[in-house]
Amino acid sequence: MTYTANFRVWRGIGGEGELQDYTVEVNEGEVVLDVIHRIQATQEPDLGVRWNCKAGKCGSCSAEINGKPRLMCMTRMNTFEEGAPVTVTPMRTFPVIRDLVTDVSFNYEKGRQVPAFSPPKDLKPGDFRMQQKDVERSQEFRKCIECFLCTNTCHAVRDHEENVKFFAGPRVLMRTAELDMHPLDTLDRRRMAQDELGLGYCNITKCCTEVCPEHIHITDNALIPLKERVADLKYDPLRWLGNKIRVRGKDD
Amino acid sequence: MSSVTTPVSTDGQPPKRKRAEIGVKTLRTDRYWVQPLVTFIALMLFVIYSTWRAFMNADYFYEPLISPFYSPCLSTACPPGSSFWTPLDLPVAFSPALLILIFPLGFRLTCYYYRKSYYRAFWQSPPACAVAEPHGKYTGETRFPLIFQNAHRYFFYAGLAFNALLTYDAIIAFRNHEGQWGHASVGTLVLILNAAFLWFYSLSCHSCRHAIGGRLKNFSKHPARYKMWTWVSKLNGNHMRYAWISMVFVAFTDFYVYLVASGKITNFYFF
């Protein structure tokens, strides 16, 4: 069924801008990205929007729809009341390039701080042998499409821009957890997670998990296990003593 | 025709990119405040009730039932039959609950689920996802006092000892008021359920999941720990549910013992 929707879209360049109103046709089965494209095609040819796959797998069309961080291509129009205004804004945490397009390079800069996968030096790539049960924890995190909705939603940087210096965000910390859990990774990444990537800034309020379009259990399976691993290293005097006097084996 | 113009700074260069200027704290249109409000009310009710009972220092024991708020009862002032091990010589006015509640309270205060709930509901940090928090500064759990949240595992270990004690209390509740074995009452059932819910809550804990096997890199080298880790992981998925059920039920258990001990109801015996 076709109807006319009221859209409010944030428009601006470099951060300065405002919400602008559009009335636009909506057809059955459409998603928010379809409607944004219709505004672009019929009313505002210079409306900036980043998109690619329209299937929730590329992570390009991240935005905030009625205040909720979502992928525009995965937000169906039939979840809104007909006639009720639909507000679309860029992700708040990242600087705006234009309209709905944000500069997410912060995530890549932080990601580059994480040392790459480091297998044993004497192990050649063709000789990697792992059992499924050893890698399945990490495989959940490989579903990440890098939409950065998690980092956008995390109040540690969203509400406190000064913390971008200290806190890498859930996506990068999940990558760190992924590598720290990997059976063939030789680096101890725990100190770095806490001291350089700012794991301690996470207060596990689970917003990253709530907004993840891939339904990755970021908090329960990545961030909390990483916090526990850091506690092993830095905040558990008994484990520290056990390691010092070598009564504990290595947790391999 | 473009409705957007490129801002230009005074030196003629495009200005540095900034976050979008959106004047309101949130554009959410749903009732995002309901969940933190409900959490706030429920936790406050528990805090008020448990504080009242902890300082009451009465009506917590009726042979063979003892309130979980007062077990183990470590004071010489505890009623005969309720004290555990070697009682401490404490003033009669000092409630023995105050000696022990720090452990279960600490376990819940540092629990990863409760942290989420009270950071949201009490400290508004954040009140809900994508809703701005009211604080000007945020350092998370990097500094005193919140850095002590990392001690959760020690409260977990203490919690296990309490679970064992409360299980013991439930077992010895298979007696009648005169101390003869082979009887069961509503109170026995309440104490058993209370101990069971507390075990579910403890075993589903994130620190338990880590200690059981989460800290390992190679599960295949530790098949028994891996198997246990998969069980605990399943429980862990319901940690929030167990947290609420066990908290409400521990208060209910105490309230039931209070009603029986104060003579307001009779503890009905099945056999």
Short mmCIF file of C-alpha atoms in Angstrom, two decimals:
data_model
loop_
_atom_site.label_atom_id
_atom_site.label_comp_id
_atom_site.label_asym_id
_atom_site.label_seq_id
_atom_site.Cartn_x
_atom_site.Cartn_y
_atom_site.Cartn_z
CA MET A 1 0.00 0.00 0.00
CA THR A 2 1.33 3.41 -0.94
CA TYR A 3 1.16 6.35 1.43
CA THR A 4 2.85 9.68 2.01
CA ALA A 5 5.37 9.81 4.85
CA ASN A 6 6.78 12.78 6.72
CA PHE A 7 10.54 12.56 6.86
CA ARG A 8 12.89 14.81 8.80
CA VAL A 9 16.43 14.46 7.55
CA TRP A 10 19.48 16.12 9.03
CA ARG A 11 21.26 18.07 6.33
CA GLY A 12 24.52 19.89 6.62
CA ILE A 13 28.21 19.89 5.89
CA GLY A 14 31.04 19.43 8.38
CA GLY A 15 28.74 19.37 11.39
CA GLU A 16 26.73 22.55 10.82
CA GLY A 17 23.23 21.83 9.68
CA GLU A 18 19.65 21.23 10.67
CA LEU A 19 16.69 18.92 10.26
CA GLN A 20 14.73 19.49 7.07
CA ASP A 21 11.22 18.24 6.37
CA TYR A 22 10.18 16.19 3.36
CA THR A 23 6.92 14.58 2.35
CA VAL A 24 7.66 11.53 0.31
CA GLU A 25 5.90 8.52 -1.13
CA VAL A 26 6.36 5.15 0.57
CA ASN A 27 5.46 1.81 -1.03
CA GLU A 28 4.81 -1.55 0.53
CA GLY A 29 7.91 -3.49 1.53
CA GLU A 30 10.25 -0.51 1.52
CA VAL A 31 12.96 0.30 4.01
CA VAL A 32 14.19 3.69 5.20
CA LEU A 33 17.06 3.65 2.72
CA ASP A 34 14.58 3.30 -0.16
CA VAL A 35 12.77 6.41 1.03
CA ILE A 36 16.01 8.35 1.45
CA HIS A 37 16.89 7.37 -2.12
CA ARG A 38 13.47 8.59 -3.28
CA ILE A 39 14.07 11.96 -1.62
CA GLN A 40 17.44 12.04 -3.37
CA ALA A 41 15.92 11.09 -6.73
CA THR A 42 12.91 13.40 -6.66
CA GLN A 43 13.67 16.32 -4.34
CA GLU A 44 17.28 16.68 -3.22
CA PRO A 45 19.81 15.37 -5.75
CA ASP A 46 22.73 16.40 -3.55
CA LEU A 47 21.52 14.57 -0.43
CA GLY A 48 24.57 12.72 0.90
CA VAL A 49 24.03 9.10 1.93
CA ARG A 50 26.52 6.24 2.06
CA TRP A 51 25.22 2.84 0.99
CA ASN A 52 26.28 -0.27 -0.82
CA CYS A 53 24.66 -3.65 -0.49
CA LYS A 54 21.12 -2.84 0.69
CA ALA A 55 21.20 -6.21 2.45
CA GLY A 56 22.62 -5.43 5.89
CA LYS A 57 26.00 -6.90 5.10
CA CYS A 58 28.25 -4.01 4.10
CA GLY A 59 27.74 -1.76 7.14
CA SER A 60 27.66 1.42 5.05
CA CYS A 61 24.24 2.94 5.71
CA SER A 62 24.54 3.39 9.48
CA ALA A 63 22.45 6.27 10.76
CA GLU A 64 20.05 7.14 13.55
CA ILE A 65 16.37 6.66 12.84
CA ASN A 66 14.01 8.22 15.35
CA GLY A 67 17.03 8.48 17.62
CA LYS A 68 17.96 4.79 17.42
CA PRO A 69 21.22 3.75 15.79
CA ARG A 70 20.23 1.48 12.90
CA LEU A 71 21.15 0.40 9.41
CA MET A 72 18.83 2.28 7.06
CA CYS A 73 18.60 -0.71 4.73
CA MET A 74 17.40 -2.98 7.53
CA THR A 75 14.77 -0.67 8.99
CA ARG A 76 11.42 -1.47 7.46
CA MET A 77 8.95 1.34 6.94
CA ASN A 78 6.08 -0.78 8.22
CA THR A 79 7.56 -0.56 11.71
CA PHE A 80 6.47 3.12 11.82
CA GLU A 81 2.97 4.49 12.05
CA GLU A 82 1.79 5.95 8.77
CA GLY A 83 1.98 9.72 8.93
CA ALA A 84 4.15 9.83 12.05
CA PRO A 85 7.38 11.75 11.39
CA VAL A 86 10.46 9.64 10.74
CA THR A 87 13.65 11.43 11.75
CA VAL A 88 16.93 10.40 10.14
CA THR A 89 20.19 11.83 11.38
CA PRO A 90 23.84 10.90 10.89
CA MET A 91 25.65 8.93 13.61
CA ARG A 92 26.28 11.41 16.38
CA THR A 93 29.66 10.18 17.56
CA PHE A 94 31.54 10.72 14.31
CA PRO A 95 32.25 13.95 12.45
CA VAL A 96 29.93 14.71 9.57
CA ILE A 97 31.24 14.87 6.03
CA ARG A 98 27.90 15.72 4.51
CA ASP A 99 24.28 15.06 5.46
CA LEU A 100 24.04 11.42 6.54
CA VAL A 101 27.65 10.57 5.69
CA THR A 102 30.05 10.53 8.62
CA ASP A 103 33.81 10.23 8.86
CA VAL A 104 34.42 6.94 10.67
CA SER A 105 38.20 6.98 10.29
CA PHE A 106 38.54 7.11 14.10
CA ASN A 107 37.70 3.40 14.14
CA TYR A 108 40.39 2.55 11.59
CA GLU A 109 43.00 4.62 13.40
CA LYS A 110 42.23 2.80 16.65
CA GLY A 111 42.10 -0.51 14.81
CA ARG A 112 45.62 0.04 13.51
CA GLN A 113 46.83 0.19 17.12
CA VAL A 114 45.94 -3.48 17.53
CA PRO A 115 48.86 -5.70 16.50
CA ALA A 116 47.92 -8.10 13.73
CA PHE A 117 47.41 -11.83 14.26
CA SER A 118 50.76 -13.23 15.38
CA PRO A 119 51.14 -16.99 14.94
CA PRO A 120 54.24 -18.83 16.19
CA LYS A 121 57.26 -17.85 14.13
CA ASP A 122 58.10 -21.44 13.21
CA LEU A 123 54.60 -22.14 11.92
CA LYS A 124 54.06 -21.64 8.21
CA PRO A 125 50.64 -20.48 6.98
CA GLY A 126 49.82 -23.85 5.42
CA ASP A 127 50.58 -25.67 8.64
CA PHE A 128 47.93 -24.03 10.85
CA ARG A 129 45.90 -26.73 12.58
CA MET A 130 43.03 -25.82 14.87
CA GLN A 131 39.96 -27.59 16.11
CA GLN A 132 36.57 -26.01 15.56
CA LYS A 133 35.92 -25.71 19.29
CA ASP A 134 39.11 -23.65 19.63
CA VAL A 135 38.09 -21.01 17.12
CA GLU A 136 34.32 -20.85 17.34
CA ARG A 137 34.39 -18.15 20.01
CA SER A 138 36.43 -15.91 17.72
CA GLN A 139 34.26 -16.74 14.74
CA GLU A 140 31.26 -15.02 16.27
CA PHE A 141 33.21 -11.77 16.20
CA ARG A 142 34.11 -12.29 12.54
CA LYS A 143 30.47 -11.62 11.70
CA CYS A 144 31.18 -7.93 12.34
CA ILE A 145 30.35 -5.82 9.27
CA GLU A 146 32.07 -2.73 10.67
CA CYS A 147 29.00 -0.53 10.62
CA PHE A 148 30.38 1.08 13.80
CA LEU A 149 26.93 1.46 15.29
CA CYS A 150 28.36 -0.05 18.49
CA THR A 151 31.03 2.60 18.89
CA ASN A 152 28.56 5.27 17.84
CA THR A 153 26.17 4.24 20.60
CA CYS A 154 28.73 3.78 23.35
CA HIS A 155 28.20 6.66 25.76
CA ALA A 156 31.88 6.59 26.78
CA VAL A 157 32.70 8.43 23.55
CA ARG A 158 29.27 9.50 22.34
CA ASP A 159 28.61 11.71 25.37
CA HIS A 160 32.27 12.45 26.13
CA GLU A 161 34.13 13.42 23.00
CA GLU A 162 37.31 13.96 25.02
CA ASN A 163 37.48 10.19 25.60
CA VAL A 164 38.22 9.39 21.95
CA LYS A 165 41.88 9.73 22.94
CA PHE A 166 41.60 7.00 25.56
CA PHE A 167 38.86 4.65 24.42
CA ALA A 168 38.96 2.61 21.23
CA GLY A 169 35.31 1.56 21.27
CA PRO A 170 33.59 -1.83 21.28
CA ARG A 171 34.47 -2.84 17.74
CA VAL A 172 38.22 -2.54 18.25
CA LEU A 173 38.07 -4.12 21.71
CA MET A 174 36.10 -7.01 20.26
CA ARG A 175 38.84 -7.48 17.67
CA THR A 176 41.36 -7.53 20.53
CA ALA A 177 39.30 -10.16 22.35
CA GLU A 178 39.06 -12.18 19.14
CA LEU A 179 42.83 -12.29 18.80
CA ASP A 180 43.45 -12.89 22.50
CA MET A 181 41.16 -15.94 22.34
CA HIS A 182 42.73 -17.24 19.15
CA PRO A 183 44.56 -20.53 19.80
CA LEU A 184 47.48 -19.66 17.54
CA ASP A 185 47.98 -16.04 18.52
CA THR A 186 51.14 -15.65 20.57
CA LEU A 187 50.76 -12.12 21.88
CA ASP A 188 49.42 -11.23 25.31
CA ARG A 189 47.02 -8.43 24.47
CA ARG A 190 45.54 -7.87 27.91
CA ARG A 191 47.71 -5.01 29.12
CA MET A 192 47.24 -3.20 25.86
CA ALA A 193 43.47 -3.67 26.01
CA GLN A 194 43.35 -1.99 29.39
CA ASP A 195 46.09 0.62 29.18
CA GLU A 196 46.03 1.70 25.56
CA LEU A 197 42.61 0.79 24.20
CA GLY A 198 40.70 1.87 27.30
CA LEU A 199 38.78 -1.28 28.20
CA GLY A 200 38.24 0.18 31.69
CA TYR A 201 36.05 2.89 30.17
CA CYS A 202 33.49 0.23 29.27
CA ASN A 203 30.87 0.06 32.00
CA ILE A 204 29.12 -2.85 30.30
CA THR A 205 25.78 -1.15 29.86
CA LYS A 206 25.36 -3.29 26.73
CA CYS A 207 24.26 -0.63 24.26
CA CYS A 208 26.81 -1.97 21.78
CA THR A 209 25.09 -5.34 21.94
CA GLU A 210 21.62 -3.79 21.66
CA VAL A 211 22.37 -2.00 18.40
CA CYS A 212 24.52 -4.64 16.69
CA PRO A 213 22.74 -5.56 13.43
CA GLU A 214 24.64 -8.86 13.34
CA HIS A 215 23.40 -9.73 16.84
CA ILE A 216 26.91 -10.36 18.08
CA HIS A 217 26.99 -10.71 21.86
CA ILE A 218 29.68 -8.04 22.07
CA THR A 219 29.41 -7.45 25.80
CA ASP A 220 28.87 -10.97 27.08
CA ASN A 221 31.22 -12.79 24.73
CA ALA A 222 33.93 -10.25 23.99
CA LEU A 223 34.14 -7.33 26.41
CA ILE A 224 33.35 -9.09 29.69
CA PRO A 225 35.65 -12.06 28.91
CA LEU A 226 38.34 -9.53 28.02
CA LYS A 227 37.73 -7.68 31.29
CA GLU A 228 38.08 -10.98 33.14
CA ARG A 229 41.33 -11.72 31.31
CA VAL A 230 42.63 -8.28 32.27
CA ALA A 231 41.58 -8.95 35.87
CA ASP A 232 43.67 -12.13 35.75
CA LEU A 233 46.68 -10.03 34.85
CA LYS A 234 46.17 -6.83 36.80
CA TYR A 235 43.56 -7.13 39.51
CA ASP A 236 43.78 -10.62 40.95
CA PRO A 237 46.47 -10.83 43.66
CA LEU A 238 46.08 -14.59 44.05
CA ARG A 239 46.70 -15.25 40.37
CA TRP A 240 49.60 -12.83 40.44
CA LEU A 241 51.10 -14.70 43.39
CA GLY A 242 50.43 -18.06 41.76
CA ASN A 243 52.22 -16.99 38.62
CA LYS A 244 55.14 -15.57 40.61
CA ILE A 245 55.77 -18.73 42.56
CA ARG A 246 54.88 -20.83 39.50
CA VAL A 247 52.20 -22.96 41.10
CA ARG A 248 49.88 -22.09 38.24
CA GLY A 249 50.17 -23.51 34.78
CA LYS A 250 49.92 -21.38 31.70
CA ASP A 251 46.32 -20.94 30.55
CA ASP A 252 46.77 -22.36 27.12
CA MET B 1 18.89 23.14 -6.13
CA SER B 2 20.94 22.38 -3.06
CA SER B 3 19.48 23.24 0.33
CA VAL B 4 22.89 22.80 1.95
CA THR B 5 25.74 25.27 1.69
CA THR B 6 29.35 24.57 2.49
CA PRO B 7 30.41 26.51 5.57
CA VAL B 8 33.63 28.45 5.10
CA SER B 9 35.96 29.48 7.90
CA THR B 10 37.54 32.89 8.19
CA ASP B 11 40.79 31.75 6.53
CA GLY B 12 38.89 30.61 3.46
CA GLN B 13 39.47 26.90 4.12
CA PRO B 14 36.68 24.41 4.76
CA PRO B 15 36.25 24.18 8.53
CA LYS B 16 37.27 21.11 10.48
CA ARG B 17 34.66 18.41 10.47
CA LYS B 18 32.58 18.23 13.60
CA ARG B 19 29.82 16.10 14.93
CA ALA B 20 26.33 16.86 13.72
CA GLU B 21 24.75 19.73 15.59
CA ILE B 22 21.58 18.23 17.00
CA GLY B 23 20.27 20.29 19.84
CA VAL B 24 18.33 17.65 21.76
CA LYS B 25 19.66 14.91 24.06
CA THR B 26 17.86 12.22 22.15
CA LEU B 27 15.49 11.87 19.24
CA ARG B 28 14.12 8.59 20.49
CA THR B 29 10.34 8.50 20.38
CA ASP B 30 9.78 5.27 22.28
CA ARG B 31 9.31 5.03 26.05
CA TYR B 32 12.98 4.34 26.73
CA TRP B 33 12.64 5.61 30.29
CA VAL B 34 10.29 2.83 31.38
CA GLN B 35 12.95 0.13 31.79
CA PRO B 36 15.35 2.18 33.94
CA LEU B 37 12.42 3.43 35.99
CA VAL B 38 11.15 -0.08 36.67
CA THR B 39 14.69 -1.20 37.53
CA PHE B 40 15.12 1.77 39.86
CA ILE B 41 11.87 1.06 41.70
CA ALA B 42 12.53 -2.69 42.00
CA LEU B 43 16.09 -2.26 43.26
CA MET B 44 15.05 0.48 45.68
CA LEU B 45 12.30 -1.72 47.09
CA PHE B 46 14.83 -4.47 47.67
CA VAL B 47 17.32 -2.08 49.28
CA ILE B 48 14.65 -0.64 51.58
CA TYR B 49 13.30 -4.05 52.54
CA SER B 50 16.72 -5.62 53.15
CA THR B 51 17.92 -2.62 55.15
CA TRP B 52 14.82 -2.78 57.33
CA ARG B 53 15.28 -6.49 57.90
CA ALA B 54 19.04 -6.34 58.42
CA PHE B 55 18.65 -3.79 61.20
CA MET B 56 15.57 -5.41 62.70
CA ASN B 57 17.68 -8.05 64.47
CA ALA B 58 14.60 -10.13 65.28
CA ASP B 59 12.24 -12.75 63.86
CA TYR B 60 14.81 -14.41 61.64
CA PHE B 61 14.78 -17.91 63.09
CA TYR B 62 12.08 -20.42 63.83
CA GLU B 63 13.44 -23.92 64.26
CA PRO B 64 14.39 -25.28 61.72
CA LEU B 65 13.98 -22.26 59.41
CA ILE B 66 16.56 -19.48 59.27
CA SER B 67 16.41 -16.38 57.12
CA PRO B 68 19.05 -16.15 54.38
CA PHE B 69 19.78 -12.62 55.59
CA TYR B 70 21.00 -14.00 58.90
CA SER B 71 22.70 -17.21 57.87
CA PRO B 72 25.32 -17.99 59.04
CA CYS B 73 24.31 -16.48 62.35
CA LEU B 74 27.65 -15.65 63.93
CA SER B 75 26.70 -13.84 67.12
CA THR B 76 26.31 -15.25 70.63
CA ALA B 77 23.06 -13.28 70.66
CA CYS B 78 21.62 -15.56 67.97
CA PRO B 79 18.69 -17.71 69.19
CA PRO B 80 19.66 -21.21 70.36
CA GLY B 81 20.00 -23.57 67.39
CA SER B 82 20.56 -20.83 64.86
CA SER B 83 24.19 -19.95 65.49
CA PHE B 84 26.82 -21.41 63.25
CA TRP B 85 30.24 -22.72 64.16
CA THR B 86 31.86 -20.67 66.97
CA PRO B 87 29.73 -17.59 67.60
CA LEU B 88 31.36 -14.22 68.12
CA ASP B 89 30.74 -12.40 71.35
CA LEU B 90 28.89 -9.39 70.01
CA PRO B 91 26.57 -6.92 71.72
CA VAL B 92 22.95 -8.07 71.69
CA ALA B 93 21.93 -4.90 69.86
CA PHE B 94 24.30 -5.62 66.97
CA SER B 95 22.44 -7.34 64.18
CA PRO B 96 24.35 -10.45 63.02
CA ALA B 97 23.04 -9.80 59.49
CA LEU B 98 25.41 -6.85 59.26
CA LEU B 99 28.39 -9.18 59.64
CA ILE B 100 27.61 -11.21 56.56
CA LEU B 101 25.48 -9.19 54.16
CA ILE B 102 28.53 -7.47 52.69
CA PHE B 103 29.37 -10.68 50.82
CA PRO B 104 26.11 -11.35 48.95
CA LEU B 105 25.64 -7.61 48.61
CA GLY B 106 29.16 -7.24 47.20
CA PHE B 107 28.53 -10.11 44.80
CA ARG B 108 25.46 -8.39 43.42
CA LEU B 109 26.96 -4.90 43.45
CA THR B 110 29.94 -6.01 41.37
CA CYS B 111 27.89 -8.37 39.17
CA TYR B 112 28.17 -7.54 35.48
CA TYR B 113 24.39 -7.58 35.09
CA TYR B 114 23.63 -5.40 38.10
CA ARG B 115 26.34 -2.98 37.06
CA LYS B 116 24.48 -2.46 33.81
CA SER B 117 21.17 -2.03 35.59
CA TYR B 118 22.27 0.44 38.25
CA TYR B 119 24.58 2.42 35.99
CA ARG B 120 21.54 2.94 33.82
CA ALA B 121 18.79 3.28 36.41
CA PHE B 122 20.59 5.11 39.23
CA TRP B 123 23.57 6.88 37.72
CA GLN B 124 21.99 7.51 34.30
CA SER B 125 25.21 6.55 32.65
CA PRO B 126 23.51 6.24 30.22
CA PRO B 127 19.77 6.16 31.05
CA ALA B 128 19.17 4.25 27.80
CA CYS B 129 21.04 3.62 24.58
CA ALA B 130 21.53 6.75 22.47
CA VAL B 131 20.16 8.94 25.25
CA ALA B 132 22.69 11.46 26.52
CA GLU B 133 23.84 11.08 30.10
CA PRO B 134 23.78 14.12 32.38
CA HIS B 135 27.40 13.94 33.57
CA GLY B 136 30.12 16.26 32.36
CA LYS B 137 32.94 13.78 32.85
CA TYR B 138 33.25 10.03 32.49
CA THR B 139 36.13 7.73 33.39
CA GLY B 140 34.22 4.45 33.50
CA GLU B 141 35.76 1.79 35.67
CA THR B 142 39.31 3.04 35.37
CA ARG B 143 39.59 4.77 38.75
CA PHE B 144 38.75 4.48 42.42
CA PRO B 145 36.18 3.40 43.49
CA LEU B 146 34.79 1.70 40.38
CA ILE B 147 38.09 -0.01 39.61
CA PHE B 148 37.17 -2.35 42.47
CA GLN B 149 34.46 -3.81 40.22
CA ASN B 150 37.34 -5.98 39.03
CA ALA B 151 37.16 -7.83 42.36
CA HIS B 152 33.90 -9.47 41.29
CA ARG B 153 35.49 -12.92 41.19
CA TYR B 154 36.34 -12.79 44.89
CA PHE B 155 32.72 -11.99 45.76
CA PHE B 156 31.75 -14.84 43.47
CA TYR B 157 33.93 -17.23 45.47
CA ALA B 158 32.42 -15.93 48.71
CA GLY B 159 28.96 -16.31 47.18
CA LEU B 160 29.66 -19.99 46.55
CA ALA B 161 30.38 -20.49 50.25
CA PHE B 162 27.09 -18.78 51.09
CA ASN B 163 25.25 -20.97 48.61
CA ALA B 164 26.70 -24.04 50.29
CA LEU B 165 25.55 -22.75 53.68
CA LEU B 166 22.07 -21.93 52.46
CA THR B 167 21.86 -25.38 50.86
CA TYR B 168 22.80 -26.81 54.26
CA ASP B 169 20.05 -24.69 55.83
CA ALA B 170 17.56 -26.10 53.31
CA ILE B 171 18.63 -29.67 54.07
CA ILE B 172 18.30 -29.27 57.84
CA ALA B 173 14.84 -27.82 57.21
CA PHE B 174 13.70 -31.40 56.55
CA ARG B 175 13.00 -31.55 60.27
CA ASN B 176 10.06 -30.54 62.35
CA HIS B 177 10.06 -27.86 64.99
CA GLU B 178 11.18 -30.41 67.60
CA GLY B 179 14.24 -31.33 65.54
CA GLN B 180 13.09 -34.72 64.24
CA TRP B 181 14.16 -35.61 60.69
CA GLY B 182 11.91 -36.77 57.89
CA HIS B 183 9.52 -33.83 57.76
CA ALA B 184 8.93 -31.17 55.15
CA SER B 185 7.02 -27.94 55.29
CA VAL B 186 6.28 -24.97 53.08
CA GLY B 187 9.34 -23.40 54.68
CA THR B 188 11.48 -26.35 53.55
CA LEU B 189 10.26 -25.83 50.00
CA VAL B 190 10.94 -22.10 50.19
CA LEU B 191 14.48 -22.65 51.47
CA ILE B 192 15.21 -25.26 48.79
CA LEU B 193 13.96 -23.01 46.00
CA ASN B 194 15.95 -20.12 47.43
CA ALA B 195 19.17 -22.16 47.46
CA ALA B 196 18.48 -23.46 43.94
CA PHE B 197 17.89 -19.99 42.51
CA LEU B 198 21.05 -18.72 44.17
CA TRP B 199 23.04 -21.59 42.65
CA PHE B 200 21.64 -20.76 39.21
CA TYR B 201 22.56 -17.12 39.71
CA SER B 202 26.11 -17.92 40.87
CA LEU B 203 26.82 -20.56 38.24
CA SER B 204 25.61 -18.31 35.45
CA CYS B 205 28.01 -15.55 36.59
CA HIS B 206 30.48 -14.17 34.05
CA SER B 207 33.39 -14.68 36.45
CA CYS B 208 32.33 -18.31 36.87
CA ARG B 209 32.26 -18.70 33.10
CA HIS B 210 35.77 -17.29 32.92
CA ALA B 211 37.15 -19.39 35.74
CA ILE B 212 35.58 -22.60 34.45
CA GLY B 213 37.11 -22.32 31.00
CA GLY B 214 36.80 -18.85 29.51
CA ARG B 215 40.41 -17.99 30.26
CA LEU B 216 41.70 -20.90 28.17
CA LYS B 217 43.05 -20.44 24.67
CA ASN B 218 42.79 -24.05 23.55
CA PHE B 219 39.56 -25.73 24.55
CA SER B 220 40.62 -28.92 22.78
CA LYS B 221 43.40 -29.45 25.32
CA HIS B 222 40.91 -29.28 28.20
CA PRO B 223 37.81 -31.27 27.16
CA ALA B 224 36.25 -31.44 30.63
CA ARG B 225 36.62 -27.72 31.24
CA TYR B 226 35.33 -27.03 27.75
CA LYS B 227 32.24 -29.10 28.41
CA MET B 228 31.62 -27.29 31.69
CA TRP B 229 32.23 -23.95 29.94
CA THR B 230 29.51 -24.77 27.41
CA TRP B 231 27.08 -25.55 30.27
CA VAL B 232 27.95 -22.39 32.15
CA SER B 233 27.70 -20.39 28.91
CA LYS B 234 24.14 -21.63 28.47
CA LEU B 235 23.30 -20.55 32.01
CA ASN B 236 25.12 -17.28 31.43
CA GLY B 237 22.69 -16.39 28.66
CA ASN B 238 19.99 -16.18 31.37
CA HIS B 239 22.10 -14.43 33.98
CA MET B 240 19.80 -11.42 34.13
CA ARG B 241 16.77 -13.65 34.67
CA TYR B 242 18.49 -15.57 37.47
CA ALA B 243 19.68 -12.30 39.03
CA TRP B 244 16.11 -11.02 39.36
CA ILE B 245 14.53 -14.32 40.33
CA SER B 246 17.12 -15.03 43.02
CA MET B 247 16.98 -11.49 44.40
CA VAL B 248 13.21 -11.43 44.67
CA PHE B 249 13.13 -14.93 46.09
CA VAL B 250 15.78 -14.31 48.72
CA ALA B 251 13.67 -11.39 49.96
CA PHE B 252 10.56 -13.59 49.83
CA THR B 253 12.36 -16.33 51.78
CA ASP B 254 13.34 -13.87 54.45
CA PHE B 255 9.80 -12.52 54.54
CA TYR B 256 8.38 -16.02 54.90
CA VAL B 257 10.70 -16.78 57.82
CA TYR B 258 9.78 -13.41 59.32
CA LEU B 259 6.08 -14.22 59.10
CA VAL B 260 6.59 -17.63 60.71
CA ALA B 261 9.03 -16.45 63.37
CA SER B 262 6.86 -13.52 64.36
CA GLY B 263 3.83 -15.79 64.70
CA LYS B 264 1.84 -14.14 61.93
CA ILE B 265 1.44 -17.41 60.02
CA THR B 266 1.99 -21.08 60.78
CA ASN B 267 4.57 -23.05 58.84
CA PHE B 268 2.40 -25.72 57.22
CA TYR B 269 3.92 -29.23 57.25
CA PHE B 270 3.30 -31.57 54.30
CA PHE B 271 4.46 -34.56 56.35
#
